[in-house]
Amino acid sequence: MNVPAVVELENLEKSYRLGKVTVNALRGVTLKLRQAEFIVIMGPSGSGKTTLLNIIGTLDKPTSGRALIDGEDITIMNDGQLTKLRRHKIGFVFQFHNLIPVLTAFENVELPLITSGVKRRVSRDRAMELLRRVGLQERTDHLPDELSGGEQQRVAIARALANHPRIVLADEPTGDLDTQTGFEVVQLMHSMAKQEGSSVVVVTHDPVVAESADRLVEMRDGRITEKVHERLAGQKHTIRAVEPLPPEPGRSLSQPN
């Protein structure tokens, strides 16, 4: 059965000016993300990973090419349309959690539901259900600084899934965690996204995260090409790339201003 694409990227180019120098952060990137697919993007610093994630997350626009979410071209949307799309179709998980420190775990998860206009009774039930599913039903009234790093990231996953997003974007979600906790967090994010029918794109340097991928995308010099990744012994369908780039400027998902 042909699974429809949630995200379609067609020949994306992204260039920045750094003084008198033009930096080509993305060079002809074409990629499809299917429903409930878990894709991991790896590559050296400056390879274009975060730039690509920012474009999928509607935090940046390509210089040329098309980026479609559910068949809608986000490159021609205005700021209001992009904000609405982000609110209803995209969830974010950051390296440093980005939980609101004065809100409890429950309030952090409920907040995106409230801002989307969900009725209070429904938002409360949904937030509680998600916290139960991430194993934090006994920690709902705790503030972020009363939770461990792994618990904070579990809250962040619950928050990202609150509005039943089509896509979850994660930027180095295990970067601030020890190996075992990172593994548990990735497995949780993978299984919960599958249950919700959400597609996931993760940018990481962590090989533990890569092992969970349905597909591994390797980037270098802003390009990706399809090849089998020998280290995975043919177990994963991998997309690969070539050549180094200067570090990519622009906004990071960790600072989506």
Coordinates of N, CA and C in Angstrom, one line a residue:
M1 N 0.8 -1.2 0.0 CA 0.0 0.0 0.0 C 0.9 1.2 0.0
N2 N 0.5 2.2 -0.8 CA 1.3 3.5 -0.9 C 0.9 4.4 0.2
V3 N 1.8 4.7 1.2 CA 1.5 5.5 2.3 C 1.7 7.0 1.8
P4 N 0.7 7.9 2.0 CA 0.9 9.3 1.5 C 2.0 10.0 2.3
A5 N 2.6 10.9 1.6 CA 3.7 11.7 2.2 C 3.1 12.9 3.0
V6 N 3.6 13.0 4.2 CA 3.2 14.1 5.1 C 4.0 15.4 4.7
V7 N 5.3 15.1 4.5 CA 6.2 16.2 4.1 C 6.9 15.9 2.7
E8 N 6.9 16.8 1.8 CA 7.6 16.6 0.6 C 8.5 17.8 0.3
L9 N 9.8 17.6 0.2 CA 10.7 18.6 -0.1 C 11.2 18.4 -1.5
E10 N 11.2 19.5 -2.3 CA 11.5 19.4 -3.7 C 12.6 20.4 -4.1
N11 N 13.8 19.8 -4.3 CA 15.0 20.6 -4.8 C 15.2 21.9 -4.0
L12 N 15.2 21.8 -2.6 CA 15.4 22.9 -1.7 C 16.8 23.5 -1.8
E13 N 16.9 24.8 -1.9 CA 18.2 25.5 -1.9 C 18.1 26.5 -0.8
K14 N 19.1 26.7 0.0 CA 19.1 27.8 1.0 C 20.5 28.4 1.1
S15 N 20.6 29.7 0.8 CA 21.8 30.5 0.9 C 21.7 31.6 1.9
Y16 N 22.9 31.8 2.5 CA 23.0 33.0 3.5 C 24.1 33.8 3.0
R17 N 24.0 35.1 3.4 CA 25.2 36.0 3.2 C 25.9 36.2 4.5
L18 N 27.2 36.0 4.6 CA 28.0 36.3 5.8 C 29.0 37.3 5.3
G19 N 28.7 38.5 5.5 CA 29.6 39.6 5.0 C 29.6 39.5 3.4
K20 N 30.8 39.3 2.9 CA 30.8 39.2 1.4 C 30.8 37.8 0.9
V21 N 30.6 36.8 1.8 CA 30.6 35.4 1.5 C 29.2 34.8 1.4
T22 N 28.9 34.1 0.4 CA 27.7 33.4 0.3 C 27.8 31.9 0.8
V23 N 27.0 31.5 1.7 CA 27.1 30.2 2.3 C 25.9 29.4 1.7
N24 N 26.2 28.3 1.1 CA 25.1 27.5 0.5 C 24.8 26.4 1.5
A25 N 23.8 26.6 2.4 CA 23.5 25.7 3.5 C 22.7 24.4 3.0
L26 N 21.9 24.6 2.0 CA 21.2 23.4 1.4 C 21.4 23.5 -0.1
R27 N 21.6 22.3 -0.8 CA 21.9 22.3 -2.2 C 21.0 21.2 -2.8
G28 N 19.9 21.6 -3.3 CA 19.1 20.6 -4.1 C 18.5 19.5 -3.3
V29 N 18.0 19.7 -2.1 CA 17.5 18.7 -1.2 C 16.1 18.2 -1.6
T30 N 16.0 17.0 -1.9 CA 14.6 16.4 -2.2 C 14.4 15.2 -1.2
L31 N 13.3 15.2 -0.5 CA 13.0 14.2 0.5 C 11.5 14.1 0.8
K32 N 11.1 12.9 1.1 CA 9.7 12.7 1.5 C 9.6 12.0 2.8
L33 N 8.7 12.4 3.6 CA 8.4 11.9 5.0 C 7.0 11.3 5.0
R34 N 6.9 10.0 5.2 CA 5.6 9.3 5.2 C 5.0 9.4 6.6
Q35 N 3.7 9.1 6.6 CA 2.9 9.1 7.8 C 3.5 8.1 8.8
A36 N 3.7 8.5 10.1 CA 4.2 7.6 11.1 C 5.6 7.1 10.9
E37 N 6.3 7.7 10.0 CA 7.7 7.4 9.8 C 8.6 8.1 10.7
F38 N 9.7 7.4 11.2 CA 10.7 7.9 12.1 C 12.0 8.1 11.4
I39 N 12.3 9.3 11.0 CA 13.6 9.6 10.2 C 14.6 10.3 11.1
V40 N 15.8 9.8 11.1 CA 16.9 10.4 11.8 C 17.9 11.1 10.8
I41 N 18.3 12.3 11.0 CA 19.2 13.0 10.2 C 20.5 13.2 11.0
M42 N 21.6 12.7 10.4 CA 22.9 12.8 11.0 C 23.9 13.5 10.0
G43 N 25.0 14.0 10.5 CA 26.0 14.6 9.7 C 26.8 15.6 10.5
P44 N 28.0 16.0 10.0 CA 28.9 16.9 10.8 C 28.2 18.3 11.0
S45 N 28.8 19.0 11.9 CA 28.3 20.4 12.1 C 28.5 21.2 10.8
G46 N 27.5 22.0 10.5 CA 27.5 22.8 9.2 C 27.1 22.0 8.0
S47 N 26.5 20.8 8.2 CA 26.1 20.0 7.0 C 24.7 20.4 6.5
G48 N 24.0 21.2 7.2 CA 22.7 21.6 6.7 C 21.5 21.0 7.5
K49 N 21.8 20.2 8.6 CA 20.8 19.5 9.3 C 19.8 20.4 9.9
T50 N 20.3 21.4 10.7 CA 19.4 22.3 11.4 C 18.6 23.2 10.5
T51 N 19.3 23.6 9.4 CA 18.6 24.5 8.4 C 17.4 23.7 7.8
L52 N 17.6 22.4 7.5 CA 16.6 21.6 7.0 C 15.4 21.4 7.9
L53 N 15.8 21.2 9.2 CA 14.7 21.0 10.2 C 14.0 22.3 10.4
N54 N 14.7 23.5 10.4 CA 14.0 24.8 10.5 C 13.0 25.0 9.4
I55 N 13.3 24.6 8.2 CA 12.4 24.8 7.1 C 11.2 23.9 7.2
I56 N 11.4 22.6 7.6 CA 10.3 21.7 7.8 C 9.4 22.3 8.9
G57 N 10.0 22.9 10.0 CA 9.3 23.5 11.1 C 8.7 24.8 10.8
T58 N 8.8 25.3 9.6 CA 8.3 26.6 9.2 C 8.9 27.8 9.9
L59 N 10.1 27.6 10.5 CA 10.9 28.7 11.2 C 11.8 29.4 10.2
D60 N 12.0 28.9 9.0 CA 12.8 29.5 8.0 C 12.2 29.1 6.6
K61 N 12.6 29.9 5.6 CA 12.1 29.6 4.3 C 13.3 29.3 3.4
P62 N 13.2 28.4 2.4 CA 14.3 28.2 1.4 C 14.4 29.3 0.5
T63 N 15.6 29.4 -0.1 CA 15.9 30.4 -1.1 C 15.1 30.0 -2.4
S64 N 15.1 28.8 -2.7 CA 14.3 28.3 -3.8 C 13.9 26.8 -3.5
G65 N 13.0 26.3 -4.4 CA 12.4 25.0 -4.2 C 11.1 25.0 -3.5
R66 N 10.5 23.8 -3.2 CA 9.2 23.7 -2.6 C 9.3 22.9 -1.4
A67 N 8.5 23.2 -0.4 CA 8.3 22.4 0.8 C 6.8 22.3 1.1
L68 N 6.3 21.1 1.1 CA 4.9 20.8 1.2 C 4.6 20.0 2.5
I69 N 3.6 20.5 3.3 CA 3.1 19.7 4.4 C 1.6 19.4 4.1
D70 N 1.3 18.1 4.1 CA 0.0 17.7 3.7 C -0.5 18.3 2.4
G71 N 0.5 18.4 1.5 CA 0.1 18.9 0.1 C 0.1 20.5 0.0
E72 N 0.3 21.2 1.1 CA 0.2 22.6 1.1 C 1.7 23.2 1.0
D73 N 1.9 24.1 0.1 CA 3.3 24.7 -0.1 C 3.5 25.7 1.0
I74 N 4.3 25.4 2.0 CA 4.6 26.3 3.1 C 5.5 27.5 2.7
T75 N 6.1 27.4 1.6 CA 7.0 28.5 1.2 C 6.3 29.7 0.7
I76 N 5.0 29.6 0.4 CA 4.2 30.7 -0.1 C 3.2 31.2 1.0
M77 N 3.3 30.6 2.2 CA 2.3 31.0 3.2 C 2.8 32.3 3.9
N78 N 1.9 33.1 4.4 CA 2.3 34.3 5.2 C 2.5 33.9 6.7
D79 N 3.0 34.8 7.5 CA 3.3 34.5 8.9 C 2.1 34.0 9.7
G80 N 1.0 34.5 9.5 CA -0.2 34.1 10.2 C -0.6 32.7 9.8
Q81 N -0.5 32.3 8.6 CA -0.8 31.0 8.1 C 0.2 30.0 8.7
L82 N 1.5 30.4 8.7 CA 2.5 29.5 9.2 C 2.4 29.3 10.7
T83 N 2.0 30.3 11.5 CA 1.8 30.2 12.9 C 0.6 29.2 13.2
K84 N -0.4 29.3 12.4 CA -1.6 28.4 12.6 C -1.2 27.0 12.2
L85 N -0.4 26.8 11.2 CA 0.0 25.4 10.8 C 0.9 24.8 11.9
R86 N 1.9 25.6 12.4 CA 2.8 25.2 13.4 C 2.0 24.7 14.7
R87 N 1.0 25.5 15.0 CA 0.2 25.3 16.2 C -0.6 23.9 16.1
H88 N -1.1 23.6 15.0 CA -1.9 22.5 14.8 C -1.3 21.2 14.2
K89 N -0.2 21.4 13.5 CA 0.4 20.3 12.8 C 1.8 19.9 13.2
I90 N 2.5 20.7 14.0 CA 3.9 20.5 14.3 C 4.2 20.5 15.8
G91 N 4.8 19.5 16.3 CA 5.3 19.5 17.7 C 6.8 19.6 17.7
F92 N 7.3 20.2 18.7 CA 8.8 20.4 18.8 C 9.3 19.8 20.1
V93 N 10.5 19.1 20.0 CA 11.2 18.6 21.2 C 12.6 19.2 21.1
F94 N 13.1 19.8 22.2 CA 14.4 20.5 22.1 C 15.4 19.8 23.0
Q95 N 16.7 20.1 22.8 CA 17.7 19.5 23.6 C 17.6 19.8 25.0
F96 N 17.3 21.1 25.3 CA 17.2 21.5 26.7 C 15.8 21.7 27.2
H97 N 14.9 20.9 26.7 CA 13.5 20.8 27.1 C 12.6 22.0 26.8
N98 N 13.1 23.2 27.2 CA 12.4 24.5 26.9 C 11.0 24.5 27.6
L99 N 10.9 23.8 28.8 CA 9.7 23.9 29.6 C 9.6 25.2 30.2
I100 N 8.4 25.7 30.5 CA 8.2 27.0 31.1 C 8.4 26.8 32.6
P101 N 9.4 27.4 33.2 CA 9.8 27.0 34.6 C 8.8 27.3 35.7
V102 N 7.9 28.3 35.5 CA 6.9 28.6 36.5 C 5.6 27.7 36.4
L103 N 5.6 26.9 35.4 CA 4.4 26.0 35.2 C 4.7 24.6 35.6
T104 N 3.8 23.9 36.1 CA 4.0 22.5 36.5 C 4.0 21.6 35.2
A105 N 4.4 20.4 35.4 CA 4.5 19.4 34.3 C 3.1 19.4 33.5
F106 N 2.0 19.3 34.3 CA 0.7 19.3 33.8 C 0.4 20.5 33.0
E107 N 0.7 21.7 33.6 CA 0.4 23.0 32.9 C 1.2 23.1 31.6
N108 N 2.5 22.7 31.6 CA 3.3 22.7 30.4 C 2.7 21.9 29.3
V109 N 2.1 20.8 29.6 CA 1.5 19.9 28.6 C 0.2 20.5 28.1
E110 N -0.6 21.1 29.0 CA -1.9 21.6 28.7 C -1.8 22.9 27.9
L111 N -0.7 23.7 28.1 CA -0.7 25.0 27.5 C -0.9 25.0 26.0
P112 N -0.3 24.2 25.2 CA -0.5 24.3 23.7 C -2.0 23.9 23.3
L113 N -2.6 23.1 24.2 CA -4.0 22.8 23.9 C -4.9 24.1 24.2
I114 N -4.6 24.8 25.3 CA -5.4 26.0 25.6 C -5.2 27.1 24.6
T115 N -3.9 27.3 24.1 CA -3.7 28.3 23.1 C -4.3 27.9 21.7
S116 N -4.6 26.7 21.5 CA -5.2 26.2 20.3 C -6.7 26.3 20.4
G117 N -7.3 26.7 21.6 CA -8.7 26.9 21.7 C -9.5 25.6 22.1
V118 N -8.7 24.6 22.6 CA -9.4 23.4 23.0 C -10.1 23.7 24.3
K119 N -11.3 23.1 24.5 CA -12.1 23.3 25.7 C -11.4 22.8 26.9
R120 N -11.5 23.5 28.0 CA -10.7 23.2 29.2 C -10.8 21.7 29.7
R121 N -12.0 21.2 29.7 CA -12.2 19.8 30.1 C -11.5 18.8 29.2
V122 N -11.5 19.1 27.9 CA -10.8 18.2 27.0 C -9.3 18.4 27.1
S123 N -8.9 19.6 27.3 CA -7.4 19.8 27.4 C -6.9 19.2 28.7
R124 N -7.6 19.2 29.8 CA -7.2 18.6 31.0 C -7.1 17.1 30.9
D125 N -8.1 16.5 30.2 CA -8.1 15.1 30.0 C -6.9 14.6 29.1
R126 N -6.7 15.4 28.1 CA -5.6 15.1 27.1 C -4.3 15.2 27.8
A127 N -4.0 16.3 28.6 CA -2.8 16.4 29.2 C -2.5 15.3 30.2
M128 N -3.5 15.0 31.0 CA -3.4 13.9 32.0 C -3.1 12.6 31.3
E129 N -3.8 12.3 30.2 CA -3.6 11.0 29.5 C -2.2 10.9 29.0
L130 N -1.6 12.0 28.4 CA -0.3 12.0 27.9 C 0.8 11.8 29.0
L131 N 0.6 12.5 30.1 CA 1.5 12.3 31.2 C 1.5 10.9 31.8
R132 N 0.3 10.3 31.8 CA 0.2 8.9 32.3 C 1.0 8.0 31.3
R133 N 0.8 8.3 30.0 CA 1.5 7.4 29.0 C 3.0 7.6 29.0
V134 N 3.5 8.8 29.5 CA 5.0 8.9 29.6 C 5.5 8.5 31.0
G135 N 4.6 8.0 31.8 CA 5.0 7.5 33.1 C 5.1 8.5 34.2
L136 N 4.5 9.7 34.0 CA 4.7 10.8 35.0 C 3.3 11.2 35.7
Q137 N 2.4 10.2 35.8 CA 1.1 10.5 36.4 C 1.3 10.9 37.9
E138 N 2.4 10.5 38.5 CA 2.6 10.9 39.9 C 3.4 12.2 40.1
R139 N 3.8 12.8 38.9 CA 4.7 14.0 38.9 C 4.0 15.2 38.3
T140 N 2.7 15.1 38.1 CA 2.0 16.2 37.3 C 2.1 17.6 38.0
D141 N 2.2 17.7 39.3 CA 2.2 19.0 40.0 C 3.6 19.5 40.2
H142 N 4.6 18.8 39.7 CA 6.0 19.2 39.9 C 6.4 20.3 38.9
L143 N 7.2 21.2 39.3 CA 7.8 22.2 38.4 C 9.0 21.6 37.7
P144 N 9.4 22.1 36.6 CA 10.5 21.5 35.8 C 11.8 21.3 36.7
D145 N 12.2 22.2 37.5 CA 13.4 22.1 38.3 C 13.3 21.0 39.4
E146 N 12.1 20.5 39.6 CA 11.9 19.4 40.5 C 11.9 18.0 39.8
L147 N 12.1 18.0 38.5 CA 12.2 16.8 37.7 C 13.6 16.5 37.3
S148 N 13.9 15.3 37.0 CA 15.2 14.9 36.5 C 15.2 15.3 35.0
G149 N 16.4 15.3 34.4 CA 16.5 15.6 33.0 C 15.7 14.7 32.1
G150 N 15.7 13.4 32.4 CA 14.9 12.5 31.6 C 13.4 12.7 31.8
E151 N 13.0 13.1 33.0 CA 11.6 13.4 33.3 C 11.1 14.6 32.5
Q152 N 12.0 15.6 32.5 CA 11.7 16.9 31.8 C 11.5 16.6 30.3
Q153 N 12.4 15.7 29.8 CA 12.3 15.4 28.3 C 11.0 14.6 28.1
R154 N 10.5 13.8 29.0 CA 9.3 13.1 28.9 C 8.1 14.1 28.8
V155 N 8.2 15.1 29.7 CA 7.2 16.1 29.6 C 7.2 16.8 28.3
A156 N 8.4 17.1 27.8 CA 8.5 17.8 26.5 C 7.9 16.9 25.4
I157 N 8.1 15.6 25.4 CA 7.5 14.7 24.4 C 5.9 14.8 24.5
A158 N 5.4 14.7 25.7 CA 4.0 14.8 25.9 C 3.4 16.1 25.4
R159 N 4.2 17.2 25.7 CA 3.7 18.5 25.2 C 3.8 18.6 23.6
A160 N 4.8 18.0 23.0 CA 4.9 18.0 21.6 C 3.7 17.3 20.9
L161 N 3.2 16.2 21.6 CA 2.1 15.4 21.0 C 0.7 15.9 21.4
A162 N 0.7 17.0 22.2 CA -0.6 17.4 22.8 C -1.7 17.6 21.7
N163 N -1.4 18.3 20.7 CA -2.4 18.7 19.7 C -2.5 17.7 18.5
H164 N -2.1 16.4 18.8 CA -2.1 15.4 17.7 C -1.4 15.9 16.4
P165 N -0.1 16.3 16.5 CA 0.5 16.9 15.4 C 0.8 15.8 14.3
R166 N 0.8 16.3 13.1 CA 1.2 15.4 11.9 C 2.7 15.1 12.0
I167 N 3.5 16.1 12.5 CA 4.9 16.0 12.5 C 5.5 16.4 13.9
V168 N 6.5 15.6 14.3 CA 7.2 16.0 15.5 C 8.7 16.2 15.1
L169 N 9.3 17.3 15.4 CA 10.6 17.7 15.1 C 11.5 17.7 16.3
A170 N 12.6 17.0 16.4 CA 13.4 16.9 17.6 C 14.8 17.3 17.2
D171 N 15.4 18.3 17.9 CA 16.7 18.7 17.7 C 17.6 18.3 18.8
E172 N 18.5 17.3 18.6 CA 19.4 16.7 19.6 C 18.6 16.4 20.9
P173 N 17.5 15.6 20.9 CA 16.7 15.4 22.1 C 17.4 14.6 23.2
T174 N 18.5 13.9 22.9 CA 19.3 13.2 23.9 C 20.6 13.9 24.3
G175 N 20.8 15.1 23.7 CA 22.1 15.7 23.9 C 22.5 16.1 25.3
D176 N 21.5 16.2 26.2 CA 21.7 16.6 27.6 C 21.4 15.4 28.6
L177 N 21.3 14.2 28.0 CA 21.0 13.0 28.8 C 22.1 12.0 28.8
D178 N 22.2 11.2 29.8 CA 23.1 10.1 29.8 C 22.6 9.0 28.8
T179 N 23.5 8.0 28.5 CA 23.2 7.1 27.4 C 21.9 6.3 27.6
Q180 N 21.8 5.8 28.9 CA 20.6 4.9 29.2 C 19.3 5.7 29.1
T181 N 19.3 6.9 29.8 CA 18.2 7.8 29.8 C 17.8 8.2 28.4
G182 N 18.8 8.6 27.6 CA 18.6 9.0 26.2 C 17.9 7.9 25.4
F183 N 18.4 6.6 25.6 CA 17.8 5.5 24.9 C 16.3 5.3 25.3
E184 N 16.0 5.4 26.6 CA 14.6 5.3 27.0 C 13.8 6.4 26.5
V185 N 14.3 7.6 26.4 CA 13.5 8.8 25.9 C 13.2 8.6 24.4
V186 N 14.2 8.1 23.6 CA 14.0 7.9 22.2 C 13.0 6.8 22.0
Q187 N 13.1 5.7 22.7 CA 12.1 4.6 22.5 C 10.7 5.1 22.9
L188 N 10.6 5.9 23.9 CA 9.3 6.4 24.3 C 8.7 7.4 23.2
M189 N 9.6 8.3 22.7 CA 9.1 9.2 21.6 C 8.7 8.4 20.4
H190 N 9.5 7.4 20.0 CA 9.2 6.5 18.8 C 7.9 5.8 19.0
S191 N 7.7 5.2 20.1 CA 6.4 4.4 20.3 C 5.2 5.2 20.4
M192 N 5.3 6.4 21.1 CA 4.2 7.3 21.3 C 3.8 7.9 20.0
A193 N 4.8 8.3 19.2 CA 4.5 8.9 17.9 C 3.8 7.9 17.0
K194 N 4.3 6.7 17.0 CA 3.6 5.6 16.2 C 2.2 5.5 16.6
Q195 N 1.9 5.4 17.9 CA 0.5 5.3 18.4 C -0.3 6.5 18.0
E196 N 0.2 7.6 17.9 CA -0.5 8.8 17.5 C -0.6 9.0 16.0
G197 N 0.2 8.2 15.3 CA 0.2 8.4 13.8 C 1.0 9.6 13.4
S198 N 1.9 10.1 14.2 CA 2.7 11.3 13.9 C 4.0 10.8 13.3
S199 N 4.5 11.6 12.3 CA 5.8 11.4 11.7 C 6.8 12.1 12.5
V200 N 8.1 11.6 12.6 CA 9.1 12.2 13.4 C 10.4 12.4 12.6
V201 N 11.0 13.6 12.8 CA 12.3 13.9 12.2 C 13.2 14.3 13.3
V202 N 14.3 13.6 13.5 CA 15.2 13.9 14.6 C 16.6 14.2 14.0
V203 N 17.2 15.3 14.5 CA 18.5 15.7 14.2 C 19.4 15.3 15.4
T204 N 20.5 14.5 15.1 CA 21.3 14.0 16.2 C 22.7 13.7 15.8
H205 N 23.6 13.6 16.8 CA 24.9 13.0 16.6 C 25.0 11.7 17.4
D206 N 23.9 11.3 18.0 CA 23.8 10.1 18.9 C 23.5 8.9 18.1
P207 N 24.5 7.9 18.0 CA 24.2 6.7 17.2 C 23.1 5.8 17.9
V208 N 22.8 6.0 19.2 CA 21.7 5.3 19.8 C 20.4 5.7 19.2
V209 N 20.3 7.0 18.9 CA 19.0 7.5 18.3 C 18.9 6.9 16.9
A210 N 20.0 6.8 16.2 CA 20.0 6.3 14.8 C 19.5 4.9 14.7
E211 N 19.8 4.1 15.7 CA 19.4 2.7 15.7 C 17.9 2.5 15.8
S212 N 17.2 3.6 16.2 CA 15.7 3.5 16.3 C 15.0 3.9 15.0
A213 N 15.8 4.4 14.0 CA 15.2 5.1 12.8 C 14.6 4.0 11.9
D214 N 13.5 4.4 11.3 CA 13.0 3.7 10.1 C 13.9 4.0 8.9
R215 N 14.4 5.2 8.9 CA 15.3 5.6 7.8 C 16.3 6.6 8.3
L216 N 17.6 6.4 7.9 CA 18.6 7.3 8.3 C 19.1 8.2 7.2
V217 N 19.1 9.5 7.4 CA 19.5 10.5 6.4 C 20.8 11.1 6.8
E218 N 21.8 10.9 6.0 CA 23.1 11.5 6.3 C 23.3 12.7 5.4
M219 N 23.7 13.8 6.0 CA 24.0 15.0 5.2 C 25.4 15.5 5.3
R220 N 25.9 16.1 4.2 CA 27.2 16.7 4.2 C 27.2 17.7 3.1
D221 N 27.7 18.9 3.4 CA 27.7 20.0 2.4 C 26.3 20.3 1.9
G222 N 25.3 20.2 2.7 CA 24.0 20.6 2.3 C 23.3 19.6 1.3
R223 N 23.8 18.4 1.1 CA 23.3 17.5 0.1 C 22.9 16.2 0.8
I224 N 22.0 15.5 0.2 CA 21.7 14.1 0.5 C 21.6 13.3 -0.7
T225 N 22.1 12.0 -0.7 CA 22.0 11.1 -1.8 C 21.7 9.7 -1.3
E226 N 20.9 8.9 -2.0 CA 20.5 7.6 -1.5 C 21.6 6.5 -1.7
K227 N 22.0 5.9 -0.6 CA 23.0 4.8 -0.6 C 22.7 4.0 0.6
V228 N 23.2 2.7 0.6 CA 23.0 1.8 1.7 C 24.1 2.2 2.7
H229 N 23.8 2.3 4.0 CA 24.7 2.6 5.0 C 25.3 1.2 5.5
E230 N 26.5 1.0 5.3 CA 27.1 -0.4 5.6 C 27.1 -0.7 7.1
R231 N 27.3 0.4 7.9 CA 27.4 0.1 9.3 C 26.1 -0.5 9.9
L232 N 24.9 -0.2 9.2 CA 23.7 -0.8 9.6 C 23.4 -2.1 9.0
A233 N 24.4 -2.6 8.2 CA 24.3 -3.9 7.6 C 23.0 -4.1 6.8
G234 N 22.6 -3.1 6.2 CA 21.4 -3.2 5.3 C 20.1 -3.2 6.0
Q235 N 20.1 -3.0 7.3 CA 18.8 -3.2 8.1 C 18.0 -1.9 7.9
K236 N 18.6 -0.8 7.6 CA 17.8 0.5 7.4 C 18.0 1.0 6.0
H237 N 17.0 1.6 5.5 CA 17.1 2.3 4.3 C 17.7 3.7 4.6
T238 N 18.9 3.9 4.0 CA 19.6 5.1 4.4 C 19.8 6.1 3.2
I239 N 19.9 7.3 3.5 CA 20.1 8.4 2.5 C 21.4 9.0 2.9
R240 N 22.4 9.2 2.0 CA 23.7 9.6 2.3 C 24.1 10.8 1.5
A241 N 25.3 11.5 1.9 CA 25.7 12.7 1.3 C 27.3 12.8 1.2
V242 N 27.7 14.0 0.7 CA 29.2 14.3 0.4 C 29.6 15.7 0.7
E243 N 31.0 16.0 1.0 CA 31.7 17.3 1.2 C 31.3 18.2 2.4
P244 N 32.3 19.0 3.1 CA 32.0 19.8 4.3 C 31.6 21.2 3.9
L245 N 30.9 21.9 4.8 CA 30.4 23.3 4.6 C 30.8 24.1 5.9
P246 N 30.9 25.4 5.8 CA 31.0 26.2 7.0 C 29.8 26.1 7.9
P247 N 30.0 26.4 9.2 CA 28.8 26.2 10.1 C 27.6 27.0 9.6
E248 N 26.4 26.4 9.7 CA 25.2 27.1 9.1 C 24.7 28.1 10.1
P249 N 24.5 29.4 9.6 CA 23.9 30.4 10.4 C 22.4 30.2 10.4
G250 N 21.7 31.2 11.1 CA 20.2 31.1 11.1 C 19.7 30.6 12.4
R251 N 18.4 30.4 12.5 CA 17.8 30.1 13.8 C 17.9 28.6 14.0
S252 N 18.1 28.2 15.3 CA 18.1 26.8 15.7 C 16.7 26.5 16.3
L253 N 16.3 25.2 16.2 CA 15.0 24.8 16.8 C 15.1 25.1 18.3
S254 N 16.3 25.1 18.9 CA 16.5 25.3 20.3 C 16.2 26.8 20.7
Q255 N 16.1 27.7 19.6 CA 15.8 29.1 19.9 C 14.9 29.5 18.8
P256 N 13.6 29.1 18.7 CA 12.7 29.4 17.6 C 12.1 30.7 17.7
N257 N 12.9 31.8 17.7 CA 12.3 33.1 17.9 C 11.8 33.7 16.5

